[in-house]
Coordinates of C-alpha atoms and ligand atoms in Angstrom, one line a residue:
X1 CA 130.7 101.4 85.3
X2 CA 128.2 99.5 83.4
X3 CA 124.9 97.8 83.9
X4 CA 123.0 95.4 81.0
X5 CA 119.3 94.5 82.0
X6 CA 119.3 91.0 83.1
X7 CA 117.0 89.0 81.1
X8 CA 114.4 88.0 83.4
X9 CA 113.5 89.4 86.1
X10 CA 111.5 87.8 89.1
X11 CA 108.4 88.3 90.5
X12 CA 106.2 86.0 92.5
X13 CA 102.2 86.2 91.4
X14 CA 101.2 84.7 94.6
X15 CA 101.6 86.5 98.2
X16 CA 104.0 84.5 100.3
X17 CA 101.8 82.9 103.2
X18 CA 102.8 82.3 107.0
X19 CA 104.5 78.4 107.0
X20 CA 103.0 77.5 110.9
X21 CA 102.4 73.7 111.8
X22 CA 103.5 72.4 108.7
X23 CA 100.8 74.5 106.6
X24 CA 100.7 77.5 104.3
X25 CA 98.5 80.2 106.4
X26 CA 97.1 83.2 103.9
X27 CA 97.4 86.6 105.6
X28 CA 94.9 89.7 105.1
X29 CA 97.2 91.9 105.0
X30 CA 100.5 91.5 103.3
X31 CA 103.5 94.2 102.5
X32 CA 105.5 94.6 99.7
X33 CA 109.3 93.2 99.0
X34 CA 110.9 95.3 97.1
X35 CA 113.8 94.8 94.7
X36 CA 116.6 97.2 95.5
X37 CA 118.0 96.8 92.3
X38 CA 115.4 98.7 90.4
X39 CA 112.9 99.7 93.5
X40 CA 109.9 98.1 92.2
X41 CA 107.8 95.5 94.0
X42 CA 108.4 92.1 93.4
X43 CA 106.3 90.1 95.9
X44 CA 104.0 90.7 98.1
X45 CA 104.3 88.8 102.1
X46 CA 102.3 88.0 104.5
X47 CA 102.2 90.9 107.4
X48 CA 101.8 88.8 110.6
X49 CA 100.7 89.9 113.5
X50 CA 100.7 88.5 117.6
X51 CA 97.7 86.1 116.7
X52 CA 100.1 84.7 113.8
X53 CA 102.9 84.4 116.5
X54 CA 101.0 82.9 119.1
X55 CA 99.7 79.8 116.4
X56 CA 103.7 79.7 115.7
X57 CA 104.8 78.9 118.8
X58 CA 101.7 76.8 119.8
X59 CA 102.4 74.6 116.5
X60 CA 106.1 74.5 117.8
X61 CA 105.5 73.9 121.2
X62 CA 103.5 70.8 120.4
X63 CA 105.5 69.8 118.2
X64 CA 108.5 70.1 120.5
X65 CA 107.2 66.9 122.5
X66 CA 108.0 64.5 119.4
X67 CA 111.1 66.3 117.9
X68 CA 112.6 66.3 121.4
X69 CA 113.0 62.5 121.6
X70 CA 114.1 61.8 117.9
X71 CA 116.9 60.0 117.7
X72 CA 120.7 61.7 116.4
X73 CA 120.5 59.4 113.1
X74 CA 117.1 61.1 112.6
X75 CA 118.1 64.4 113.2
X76 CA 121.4 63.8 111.4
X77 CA 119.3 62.5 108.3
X78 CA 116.8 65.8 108.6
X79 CA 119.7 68.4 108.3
X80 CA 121.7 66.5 105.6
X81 CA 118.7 66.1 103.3
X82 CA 117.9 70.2 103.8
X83 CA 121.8 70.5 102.7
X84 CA 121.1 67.6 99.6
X85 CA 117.8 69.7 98.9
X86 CA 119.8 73.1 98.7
X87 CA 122.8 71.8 96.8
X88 CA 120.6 70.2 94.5
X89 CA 118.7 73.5 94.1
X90 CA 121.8 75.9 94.3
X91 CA 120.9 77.1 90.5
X92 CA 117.1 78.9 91.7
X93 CA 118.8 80.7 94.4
X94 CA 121.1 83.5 93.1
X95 CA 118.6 85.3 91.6
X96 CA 116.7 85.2 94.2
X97 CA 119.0 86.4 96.6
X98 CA 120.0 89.1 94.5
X99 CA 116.3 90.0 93.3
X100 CA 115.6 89.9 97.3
X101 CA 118.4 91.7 98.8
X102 CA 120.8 93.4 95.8
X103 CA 123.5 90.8 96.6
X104 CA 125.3 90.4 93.1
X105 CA 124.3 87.3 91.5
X106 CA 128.2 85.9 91.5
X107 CA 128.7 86.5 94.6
X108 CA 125.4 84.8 96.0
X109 CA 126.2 82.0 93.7
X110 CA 129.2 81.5 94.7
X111 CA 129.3 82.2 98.8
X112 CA 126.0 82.2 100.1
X113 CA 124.2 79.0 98.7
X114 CA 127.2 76.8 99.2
X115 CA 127.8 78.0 102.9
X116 CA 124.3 77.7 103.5
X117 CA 124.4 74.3 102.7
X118 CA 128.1 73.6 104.0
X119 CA 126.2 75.1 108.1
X120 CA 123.5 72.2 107.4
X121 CA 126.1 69.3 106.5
X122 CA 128.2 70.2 109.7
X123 CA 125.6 69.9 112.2
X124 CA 123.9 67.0 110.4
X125 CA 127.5 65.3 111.5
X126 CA 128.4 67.1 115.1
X127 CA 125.2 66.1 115.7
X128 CA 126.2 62.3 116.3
X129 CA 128.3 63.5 118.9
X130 CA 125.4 65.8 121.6
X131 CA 126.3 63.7 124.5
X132 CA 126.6 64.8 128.2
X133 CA 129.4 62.8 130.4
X134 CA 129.3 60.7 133.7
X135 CA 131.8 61.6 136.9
X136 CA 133.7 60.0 138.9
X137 CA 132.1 60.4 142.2
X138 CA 133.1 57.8 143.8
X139 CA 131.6 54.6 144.5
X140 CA 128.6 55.4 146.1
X141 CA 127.4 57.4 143.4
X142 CA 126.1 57.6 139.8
X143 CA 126.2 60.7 138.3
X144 CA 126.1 61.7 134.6
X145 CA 125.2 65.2 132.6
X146 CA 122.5 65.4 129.5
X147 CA 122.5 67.7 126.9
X148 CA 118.4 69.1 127.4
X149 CA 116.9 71.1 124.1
X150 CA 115.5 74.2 125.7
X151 CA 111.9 74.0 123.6
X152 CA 110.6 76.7 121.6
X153 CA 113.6 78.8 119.8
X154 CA 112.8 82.3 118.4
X155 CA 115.3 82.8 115.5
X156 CA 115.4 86.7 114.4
X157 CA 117.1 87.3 111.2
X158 CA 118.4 90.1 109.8
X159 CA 118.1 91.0 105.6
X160 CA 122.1 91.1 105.0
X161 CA 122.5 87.2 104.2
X162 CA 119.5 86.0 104.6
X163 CA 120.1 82.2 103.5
X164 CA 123.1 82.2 105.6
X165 CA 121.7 83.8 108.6
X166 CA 118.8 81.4 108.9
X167 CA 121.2 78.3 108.5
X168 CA 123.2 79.6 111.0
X169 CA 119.8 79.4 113.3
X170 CA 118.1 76.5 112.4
X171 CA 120.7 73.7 111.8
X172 CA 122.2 73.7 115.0
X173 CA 118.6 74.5 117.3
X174 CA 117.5 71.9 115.4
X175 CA 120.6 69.3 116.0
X176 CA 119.7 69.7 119.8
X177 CA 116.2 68.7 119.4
X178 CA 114.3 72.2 119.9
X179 CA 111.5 73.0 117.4
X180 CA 111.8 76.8 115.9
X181 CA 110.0 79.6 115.0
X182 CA 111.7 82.2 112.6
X183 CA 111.1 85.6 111.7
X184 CA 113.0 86.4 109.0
X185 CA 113.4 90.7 108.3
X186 CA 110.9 92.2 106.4
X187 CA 113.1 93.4 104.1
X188 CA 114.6 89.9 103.2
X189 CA 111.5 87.5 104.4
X190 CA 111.1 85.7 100.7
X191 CA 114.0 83.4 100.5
X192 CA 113.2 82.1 104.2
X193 CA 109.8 81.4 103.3
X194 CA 111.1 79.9 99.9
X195 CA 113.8 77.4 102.2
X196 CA 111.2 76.3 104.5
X197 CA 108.6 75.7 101.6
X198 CA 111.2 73.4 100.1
X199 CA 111.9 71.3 103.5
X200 CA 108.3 71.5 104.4
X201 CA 108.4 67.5 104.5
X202 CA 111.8 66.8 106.0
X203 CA 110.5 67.8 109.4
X204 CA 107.7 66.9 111.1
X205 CA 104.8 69.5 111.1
X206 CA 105.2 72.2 113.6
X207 CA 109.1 71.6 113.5
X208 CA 110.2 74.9 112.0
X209 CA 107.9 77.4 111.4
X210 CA 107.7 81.2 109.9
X211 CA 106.1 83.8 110.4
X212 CA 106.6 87.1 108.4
X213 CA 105.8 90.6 109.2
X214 CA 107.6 94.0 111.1
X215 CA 110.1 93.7 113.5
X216 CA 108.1 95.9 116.0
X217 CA 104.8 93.7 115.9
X218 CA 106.0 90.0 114.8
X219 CA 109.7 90.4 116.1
X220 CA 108.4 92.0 119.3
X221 CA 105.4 89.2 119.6
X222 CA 107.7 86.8 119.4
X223 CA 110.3 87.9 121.8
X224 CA 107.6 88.6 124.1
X225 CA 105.7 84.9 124.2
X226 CA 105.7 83.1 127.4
X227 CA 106.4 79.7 125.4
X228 CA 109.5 80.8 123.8
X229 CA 112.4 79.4 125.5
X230 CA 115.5 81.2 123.9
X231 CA 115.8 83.6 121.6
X232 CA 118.5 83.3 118.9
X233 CA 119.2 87.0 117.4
X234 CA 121.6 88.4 114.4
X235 CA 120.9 91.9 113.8
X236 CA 121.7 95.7 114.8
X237 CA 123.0 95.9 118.3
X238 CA 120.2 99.1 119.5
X239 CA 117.3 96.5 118.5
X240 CA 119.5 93.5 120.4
X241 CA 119.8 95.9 123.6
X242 CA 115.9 96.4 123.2
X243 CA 115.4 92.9 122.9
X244 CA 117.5 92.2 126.2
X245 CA 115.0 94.7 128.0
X246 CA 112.2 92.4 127.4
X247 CA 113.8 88.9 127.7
X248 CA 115.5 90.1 131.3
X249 CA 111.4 90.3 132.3
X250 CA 111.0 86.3 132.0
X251 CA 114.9 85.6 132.0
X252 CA 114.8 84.7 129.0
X253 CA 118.4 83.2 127.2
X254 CA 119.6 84.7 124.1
X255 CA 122.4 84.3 121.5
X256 CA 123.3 87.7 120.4
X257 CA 124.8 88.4 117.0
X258 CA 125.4 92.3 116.6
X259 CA 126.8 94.9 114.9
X260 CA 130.9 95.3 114.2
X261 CA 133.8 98.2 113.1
X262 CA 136.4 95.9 112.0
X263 CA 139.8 96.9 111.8
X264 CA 142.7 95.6 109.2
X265 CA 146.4 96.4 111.0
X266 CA 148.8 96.6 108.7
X267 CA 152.3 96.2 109.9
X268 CA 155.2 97.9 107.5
X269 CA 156.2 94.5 106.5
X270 CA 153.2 93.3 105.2
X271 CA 152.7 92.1 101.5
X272 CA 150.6 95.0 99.8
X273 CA 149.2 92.6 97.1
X274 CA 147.7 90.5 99.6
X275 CA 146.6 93.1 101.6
X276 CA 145.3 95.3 98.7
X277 CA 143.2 91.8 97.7
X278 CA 142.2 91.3 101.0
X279 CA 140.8 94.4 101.7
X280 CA 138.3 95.2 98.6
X281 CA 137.1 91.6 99.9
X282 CA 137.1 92.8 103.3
X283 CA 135.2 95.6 102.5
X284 CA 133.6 95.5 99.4
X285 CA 132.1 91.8 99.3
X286 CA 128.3 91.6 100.1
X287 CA 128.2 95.6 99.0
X288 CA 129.8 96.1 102.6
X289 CA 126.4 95.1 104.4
X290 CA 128.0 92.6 106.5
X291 CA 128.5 92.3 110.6
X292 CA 132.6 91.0 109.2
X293 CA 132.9 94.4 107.4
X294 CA 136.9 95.7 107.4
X295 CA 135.4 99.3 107.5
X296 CA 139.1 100.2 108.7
X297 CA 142.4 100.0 107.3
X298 CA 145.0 101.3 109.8
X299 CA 148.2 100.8 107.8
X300 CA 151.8 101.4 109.2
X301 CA 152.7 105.6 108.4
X302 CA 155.5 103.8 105.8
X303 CA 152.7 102.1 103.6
X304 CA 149.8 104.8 103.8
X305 CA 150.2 106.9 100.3
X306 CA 151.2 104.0 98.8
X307 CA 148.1 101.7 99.5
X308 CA 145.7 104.3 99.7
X309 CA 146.6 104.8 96.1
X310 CA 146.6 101.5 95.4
X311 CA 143.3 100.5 97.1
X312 CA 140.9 104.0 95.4
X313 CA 142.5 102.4 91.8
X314 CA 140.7 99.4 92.6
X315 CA 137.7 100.9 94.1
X316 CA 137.5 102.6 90.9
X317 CA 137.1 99.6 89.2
X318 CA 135.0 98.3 90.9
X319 CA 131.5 96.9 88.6
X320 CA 128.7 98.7 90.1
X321 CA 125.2 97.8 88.8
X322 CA 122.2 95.6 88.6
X323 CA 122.7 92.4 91.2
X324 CA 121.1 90.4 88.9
X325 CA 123.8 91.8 86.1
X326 CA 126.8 88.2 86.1
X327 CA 129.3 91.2 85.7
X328 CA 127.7 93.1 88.6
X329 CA 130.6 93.2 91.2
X330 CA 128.9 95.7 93.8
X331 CA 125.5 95.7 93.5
X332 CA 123.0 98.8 95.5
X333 CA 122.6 98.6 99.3
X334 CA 119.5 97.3 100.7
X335 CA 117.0 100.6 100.0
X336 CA 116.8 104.3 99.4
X337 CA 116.5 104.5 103.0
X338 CA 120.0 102.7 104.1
X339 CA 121.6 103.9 101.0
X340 CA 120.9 107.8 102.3
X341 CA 121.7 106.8 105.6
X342 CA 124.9 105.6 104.5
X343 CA 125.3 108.7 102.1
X344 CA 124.5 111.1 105.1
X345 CA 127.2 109.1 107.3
X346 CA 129.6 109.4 104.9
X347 CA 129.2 113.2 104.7
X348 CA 129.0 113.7 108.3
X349 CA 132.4 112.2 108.7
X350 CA 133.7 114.6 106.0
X351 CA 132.5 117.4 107.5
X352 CA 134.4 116.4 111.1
X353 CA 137.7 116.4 108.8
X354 CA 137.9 112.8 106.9
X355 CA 139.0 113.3 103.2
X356 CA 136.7 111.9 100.3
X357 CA 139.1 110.5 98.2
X358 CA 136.6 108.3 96.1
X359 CA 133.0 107.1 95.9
X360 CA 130.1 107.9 97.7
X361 CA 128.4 109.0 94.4
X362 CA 125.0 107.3 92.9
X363 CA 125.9 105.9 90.4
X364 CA 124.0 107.1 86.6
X365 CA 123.2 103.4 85.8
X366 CA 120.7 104.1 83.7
X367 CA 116.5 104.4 83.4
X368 CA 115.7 101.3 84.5
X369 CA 117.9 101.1 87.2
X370 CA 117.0 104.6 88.3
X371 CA 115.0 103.4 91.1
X372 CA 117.4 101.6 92.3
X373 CA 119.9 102.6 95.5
X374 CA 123.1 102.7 94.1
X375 CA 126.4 103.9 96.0
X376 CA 129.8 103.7 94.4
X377 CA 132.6 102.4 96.2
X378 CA 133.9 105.0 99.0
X379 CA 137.2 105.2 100.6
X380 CA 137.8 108.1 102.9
X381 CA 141.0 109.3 104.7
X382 CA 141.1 109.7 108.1
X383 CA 145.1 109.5 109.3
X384 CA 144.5 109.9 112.8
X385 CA 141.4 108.2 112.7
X386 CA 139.2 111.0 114.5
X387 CA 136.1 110.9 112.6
X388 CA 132.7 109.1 113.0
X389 CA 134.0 107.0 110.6
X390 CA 136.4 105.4 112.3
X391 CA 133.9 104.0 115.2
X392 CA 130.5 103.7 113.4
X393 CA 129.3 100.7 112.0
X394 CA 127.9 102.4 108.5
X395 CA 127.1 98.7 107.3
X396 CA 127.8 100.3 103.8
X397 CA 131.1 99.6 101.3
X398 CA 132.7 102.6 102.9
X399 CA 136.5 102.2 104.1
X400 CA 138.2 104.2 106.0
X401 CA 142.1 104.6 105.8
X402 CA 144.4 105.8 108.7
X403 CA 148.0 105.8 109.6
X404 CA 149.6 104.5 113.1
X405 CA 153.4 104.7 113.8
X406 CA 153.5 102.8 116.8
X407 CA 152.5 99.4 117.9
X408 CA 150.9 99.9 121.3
X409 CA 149.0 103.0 119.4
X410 CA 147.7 100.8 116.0
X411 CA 146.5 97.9 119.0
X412 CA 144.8 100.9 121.8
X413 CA 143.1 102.5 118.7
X414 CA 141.7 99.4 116.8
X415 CA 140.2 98.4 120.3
X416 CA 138.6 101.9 121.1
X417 CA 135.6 101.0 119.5
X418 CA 132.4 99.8 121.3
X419 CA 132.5 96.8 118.9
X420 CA 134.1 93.4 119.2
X421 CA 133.6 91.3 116.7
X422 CA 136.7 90.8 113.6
X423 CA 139.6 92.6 113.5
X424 CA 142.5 91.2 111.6
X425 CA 146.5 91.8 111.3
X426 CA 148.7 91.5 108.1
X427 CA 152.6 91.2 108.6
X428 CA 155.2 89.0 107.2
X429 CA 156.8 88.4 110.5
X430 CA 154.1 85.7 112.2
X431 CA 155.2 86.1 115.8
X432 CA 154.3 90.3 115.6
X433 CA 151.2 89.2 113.8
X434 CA 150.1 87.1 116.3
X435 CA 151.3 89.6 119.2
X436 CA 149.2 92.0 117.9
X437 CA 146.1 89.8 117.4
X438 CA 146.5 88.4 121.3
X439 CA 145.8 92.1 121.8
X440 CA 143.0 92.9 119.7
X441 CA 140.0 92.7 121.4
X442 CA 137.5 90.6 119.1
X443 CA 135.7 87.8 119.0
X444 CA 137.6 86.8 115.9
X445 CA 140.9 87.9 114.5
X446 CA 142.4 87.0 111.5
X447 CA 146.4 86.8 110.3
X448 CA 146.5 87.7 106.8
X449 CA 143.5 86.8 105.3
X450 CA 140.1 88.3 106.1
X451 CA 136.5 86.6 105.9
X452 CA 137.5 82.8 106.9
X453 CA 135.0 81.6 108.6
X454 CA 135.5 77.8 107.7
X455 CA 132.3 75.3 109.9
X456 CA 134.0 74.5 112.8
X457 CA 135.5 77.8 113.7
X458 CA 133.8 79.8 116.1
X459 CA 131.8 82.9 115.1
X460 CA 130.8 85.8 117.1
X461 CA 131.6 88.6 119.1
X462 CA 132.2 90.3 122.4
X463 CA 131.3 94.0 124.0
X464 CA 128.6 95.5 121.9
X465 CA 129.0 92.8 118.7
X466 CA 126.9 90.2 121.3
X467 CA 127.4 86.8 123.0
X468 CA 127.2 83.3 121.9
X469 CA 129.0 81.5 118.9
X470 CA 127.8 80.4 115.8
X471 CA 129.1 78.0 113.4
X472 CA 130.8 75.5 115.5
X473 CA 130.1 72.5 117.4
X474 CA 130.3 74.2 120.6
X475 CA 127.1 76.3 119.4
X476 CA 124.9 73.3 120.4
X477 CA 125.1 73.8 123.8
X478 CA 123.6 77.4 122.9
X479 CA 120.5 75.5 122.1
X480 CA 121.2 73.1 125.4
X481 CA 121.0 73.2 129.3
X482 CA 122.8 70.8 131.0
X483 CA 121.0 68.8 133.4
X484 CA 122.5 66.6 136.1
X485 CA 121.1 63.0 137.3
X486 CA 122.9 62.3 140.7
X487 CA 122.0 58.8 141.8
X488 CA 123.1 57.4 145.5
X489 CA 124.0 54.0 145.2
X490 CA 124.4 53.0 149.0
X491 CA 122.4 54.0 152.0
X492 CA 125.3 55.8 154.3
X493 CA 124.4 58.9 155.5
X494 CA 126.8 61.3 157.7
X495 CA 125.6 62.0 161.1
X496 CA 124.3 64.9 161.0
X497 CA 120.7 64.6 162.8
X498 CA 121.8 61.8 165.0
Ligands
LIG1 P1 117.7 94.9 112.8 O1 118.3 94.9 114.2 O2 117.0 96.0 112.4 O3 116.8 93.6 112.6 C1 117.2 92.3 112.8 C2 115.9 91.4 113.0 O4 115.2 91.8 114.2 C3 114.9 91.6 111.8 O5 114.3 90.4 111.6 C4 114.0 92.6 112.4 O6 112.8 92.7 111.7 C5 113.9 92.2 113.8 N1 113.4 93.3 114.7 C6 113.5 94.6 114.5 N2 112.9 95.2 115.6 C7 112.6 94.3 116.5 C8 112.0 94.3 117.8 N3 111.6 95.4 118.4 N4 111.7 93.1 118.4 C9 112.0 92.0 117.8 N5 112.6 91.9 116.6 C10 112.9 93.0 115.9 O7 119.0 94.6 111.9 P2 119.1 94.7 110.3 O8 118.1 93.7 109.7 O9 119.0 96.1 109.9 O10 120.5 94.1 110.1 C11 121.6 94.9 110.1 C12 122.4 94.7 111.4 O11 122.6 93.4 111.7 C13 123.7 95.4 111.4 O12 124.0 96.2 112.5 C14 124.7 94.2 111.4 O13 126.0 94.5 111.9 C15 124.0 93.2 112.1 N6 124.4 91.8 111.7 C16 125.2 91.1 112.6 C17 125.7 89.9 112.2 C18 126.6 89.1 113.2 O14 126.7 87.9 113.0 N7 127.1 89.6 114.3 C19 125.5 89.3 110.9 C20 124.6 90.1 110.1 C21 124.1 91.4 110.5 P3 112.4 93.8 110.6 O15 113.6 93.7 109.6 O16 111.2 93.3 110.0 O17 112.3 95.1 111.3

C-alpha cells in the first residue's frame, strides 16, 4: 500500500452559514468538519439550533404558496439547469467529496457527481408527466384525481454520499411542487451547503433551504415542526425508528431509507471472474460505507476455497490511502470513531468463531496521514454463517464469506436478517437465478451484477431497510397525496328521505 500527499489540500477560510429564504444566515456557534483523510479541521459550519429551524421552515412554508402553482415547464427548467450547473461544475467536486467524507477522489469523480446530476435530469423530464386521471363514472358524474405537493419537506441526509443522497431528496420533492428544508449530517454538511450556494438563484427564495447542525438538536427540531409536512429520511435504521416515534405524534408521512446486510448467492455454476469483480465492487466501492453494501458472500460449498482465495488476493491489493491520492482505491472510513467501531465489530465476530483471513489492520500510511482512520480491506470466514457478522450491518469494507450446499438453505439464510434492502444471485443458468431472487426478500435484487441502480429503477427497501422508493418516477407520488374532485352533473337523487 502506498499513499503520495496530494498537492493541495482544501480548506474553507470562511464558516459555512445556514442558506434559509434565499440568504446566507451567520451562526454564533459553528463545529468543525473534519477531514478523515488526515483528521484535521478543514471548515468550520454553522451549528443550528430550533430558532434556525423554525426560520427554515417559515421561509419554506411561505414560499410553498408560489412554488406550489409553477408550472411543469418551470419546474422542469429548475431541475435541468441544477443538473447543467453540476455537470458544468463536475471538476470542483471530487476533492471536495473526498476532503469531506474520505471517498477516493476517482471514485467520487467518476460515480457520485455524474449520478447526482443524472437524479436531477430524470425528474426535470418525469416531471412533464405529474398528472392525476379522470373516471368513468358514469354520466352523471365528473370525477378526476390530482397529484397535491404535500408542503414543507424535511430531507435528512446521512454523510455516506452526500451529493447523491441530497439529489435523491430534492429533485423529485421539488418536481411535485413542495419547497424543502434539508439537514444534511454533520459529518458531511459542506458539500450540501456548497450545491445549494451554487443553485441559490434557480429557485425562488425560500425554495430549498439548509440548515446545519447535530442530528439530536437540528434533525430532531426539524422532525418535530408543526409545519413540516413529510419527512424524507436516509440514514441508520435505530435513528429512523426514533424518528417514527415522533412523526406517529402528528401523523406525520415519511420516506424511510435505512440500513442493509446484503447478501451475494453464488450458485456452483456461476462465472468466478465476474463474481470475483463484482464483489470487491460490491463490497469495497465507497470504502464499504454504503446502505447497497454486499457484506456477504454465500458461495455454493464447490466454489468456497477457491473464491475465498481468489477474492483476499484482491483485497490484498487493494490501494489504501489518502482519498484525495488519484491512485487511492479505498480511502479511510468516515472517523476514528466509526473506524473503531468497525475494528471492534470485526473482533467481536472473531471472537464468536469467524476466521480473519485478511484486513482489518490500520494501515502505516505514513506521518501525515497518521491522523487519519484508516482500515485495510477485511474479509472474514464464517462457513456456516453464525457470527455477528453475518447479520450486522458494520457499514465498513468488511466481507464476510460462507458456504451453503442447498438451495432452500442459501435462500432461508440470506433472508434471516432483519434487513431488506439488496441482495443479489450469480449463476449461469438464468431461470435458477431468477428462482432464487423471487425468493429473496429485498427491495432490490440483482442477477449477476451488483450496484445497478440505473434512474428509473426503483430504490429502496423493505423490513428494517425502510419504506418508500427513490429514484424512479413512481417516487413522485412520495412527495404527493392524491386528491379527488367528484362533481354531480344532474340533479337525481335516490329516494332515500322521501
Ligand atoms: P444517522 O441515522 O446517524 O443519520 C442520518 C441523518 O439523520 C443525519 O443527518 C443525522 O444528523 C440525522 N439525525 C441523527 N439523529 C437524529 C434525530 N434524533 N432526529 C433527527 N435527525 C437525526 O445515519 P448516518 O449518517 O450514520 O448514516 C449511516 C446509516 O445510513 C447506515 O445505517 C446506512 O445503512 C444508512 N443509509 C441508508 C441508505 C439507503 O438508501 N437505504 C443510503 C445511505 C445510508 P447527524 O449526522 O448530524 O447526527
Amino acid at each position: 500500500m502506498t499513499s503520495v500527499l496530494a498537492p493541495q489540500r482544501l480548506t474553507l477560510d470562511a464558516p459555512l452559514p445556514h442558506l434559509i429564504g434565499g440568504e446566507e444566515v451567520a451562526a454564533d456557534r459553528t463545529f468543525a468538519a473534519v477531514e478523515p483523510s488526515t483528521g484535521r479541521t478543514w471548515a468550520e459550519v454553522a451549528a443550528g439550533t430550533a430558532a434556525d429551524v423554525d426560520r427554515a421552515v417559515a421561509a419554506a412554508g411561505a414560499a410553498f404558496e408560489q412554488w406550489r402553482t409553477s408550472s411543469l415547464d418551470t419546474r422542469q427548467a429548475c431541475l435541468w439547469e441544477v443538473a447543467e450547473r453540476l455537470t458544468a461544475s463536475a471538476e470542483r467536486w471530487p476533492a471536495l467529496l473526498a476532503t469531506e467524507n474520505g471517498r477516493a477522489i476517482r471514485e467520487a469523480g467518476l460515480i457520485d457527481v455524474p449520478t447526482a446530476a443524472e437524479i436531477f435530469r430524470f425528474f426535470a423530464g418525469v416531471v412533464r408527466d405529474l398528472h392525476g386521471r379522470s373516471l368513468p363514472c358514469g354520466p352523471g358524474a365528473h370525477v378526476a384525481t390530482s397529484p397535491r405537493p404535500l408542503g414543507v419537506v424535511a430531507a435528512l441526509v446521512p454523510w455516506n454520499s452526500p451529493l447523491i443522497s441530497v439529489a435523491h431528496k430534492l429533485a423529485p420533492a421539488l418536481a411535485a411542487g413542495n419547497t424543502v428544508v434539508v439537514k444534511p449530517s454533520e459529518l458531511a454538511s459542506v458539500s450540501t451547503v456548497e450545491l445549494v450556494r451554487m443553485i441559490a438563484d434557480v429557485f425562488p427564495p425560500g425554495v430549498v433551504n439548509v440548515v446545519t447542525g447535530l442530528g439530536p438538536e437540528v434533525g430532531q427540531a426539524l422532525v418535530a415542526h408543526p409545519d413540516v409536512a413529510k419527512v424524507s429520511f436516509t440514514g441508520g435504521t435505530e435513528t429512523g425508528r426514533r424518528i417514527l416515534g415522533r412523526l406517529s405524534e402528528r401523523l406525520v408521512p415519511a420516506l424511510m431509507e435505512l440500513g442493509g446486510k446484503g447478501s451475494m448467492v453464488v450458485c456452483p455454476d456461476a462465472d468466478l471472474d465476474t463474481v470475483t469483480e463484482d464483489v470487491l465492487t460490491g463490497i469495497f466501492a465507497a470504502n464499504g460505507e454504503v446502505c447497497f453494501a454486499a457484506s456477504r458472500l454465500l458461495v455454493h460449498r464447490s466454489l468456497h476455497a477457491e473464491l475465498l482465495e481468489r477474492v483476499c488476493a484482491r483485497a490484498e491489493r487493494i490501494r489504501v490511502g489518502d482519498a484525495l491520492d488519484p491512485q487511492t482505491q479505498l480511502g479511510p472510513l468516515i472517523s476514528r470513531a466509526h473506524r473503531d467501531g468497525v475494528a471492534a465489530r470485526v473482533a467481536a465476530a472473531v471472537a464468536e468463531g469467524a476466521e480473519l483471513c485478511t484486513g482489518a489492520r490500520v494501515p502505516d500510511l505514513g506521518a501525515d496521514l497518521a491522523g487519519g482512520s484508516y482500515l485495510t480491506p477485511t474479509v472474514l470466514s464464517s462457513p456456516e454463517g453464525t457470527t455477528s457478522a453475518s447479520c450486522e450491518e458494520f457499514f465498513g469494507p468488511v466481507l464476510t464469506v460462507e458456504a451453503w450446499d442447498d438451495e432452500d438453505d442459501v435462500v432461508r439464510r440470506a433472508n434471516d436478517v432483519a434487513y431488506g434492502l439488496a441482495n443479489g444471485v450469480w449463476s449461469t443458468d438464468l431461470a435458477r437465478a431468477l428462482r432464487i431472487a423471487d425468493r429473496l426478500e429485498s427491495g432490490m435484487v440483482w442477477v449477476n451484477t451488483w450496484f445497478a441502480t440505473p434512474l428509473g429503477q426503483p430504490q429502496g427497501g423493505v423490513r428494517a431497510s425502510g419504506f418508500g422508493r427513490e429514484g424512479a418516477a413512481s417516487t413522485l407520488l412520495e412527495y404527493t397525496s392524491t386528491k379527488v374532485v367528484h362533481a354531480s352533473l344532474d340533479s337525481t337523487r335516490p329516494p332515500m328521505w322521501t
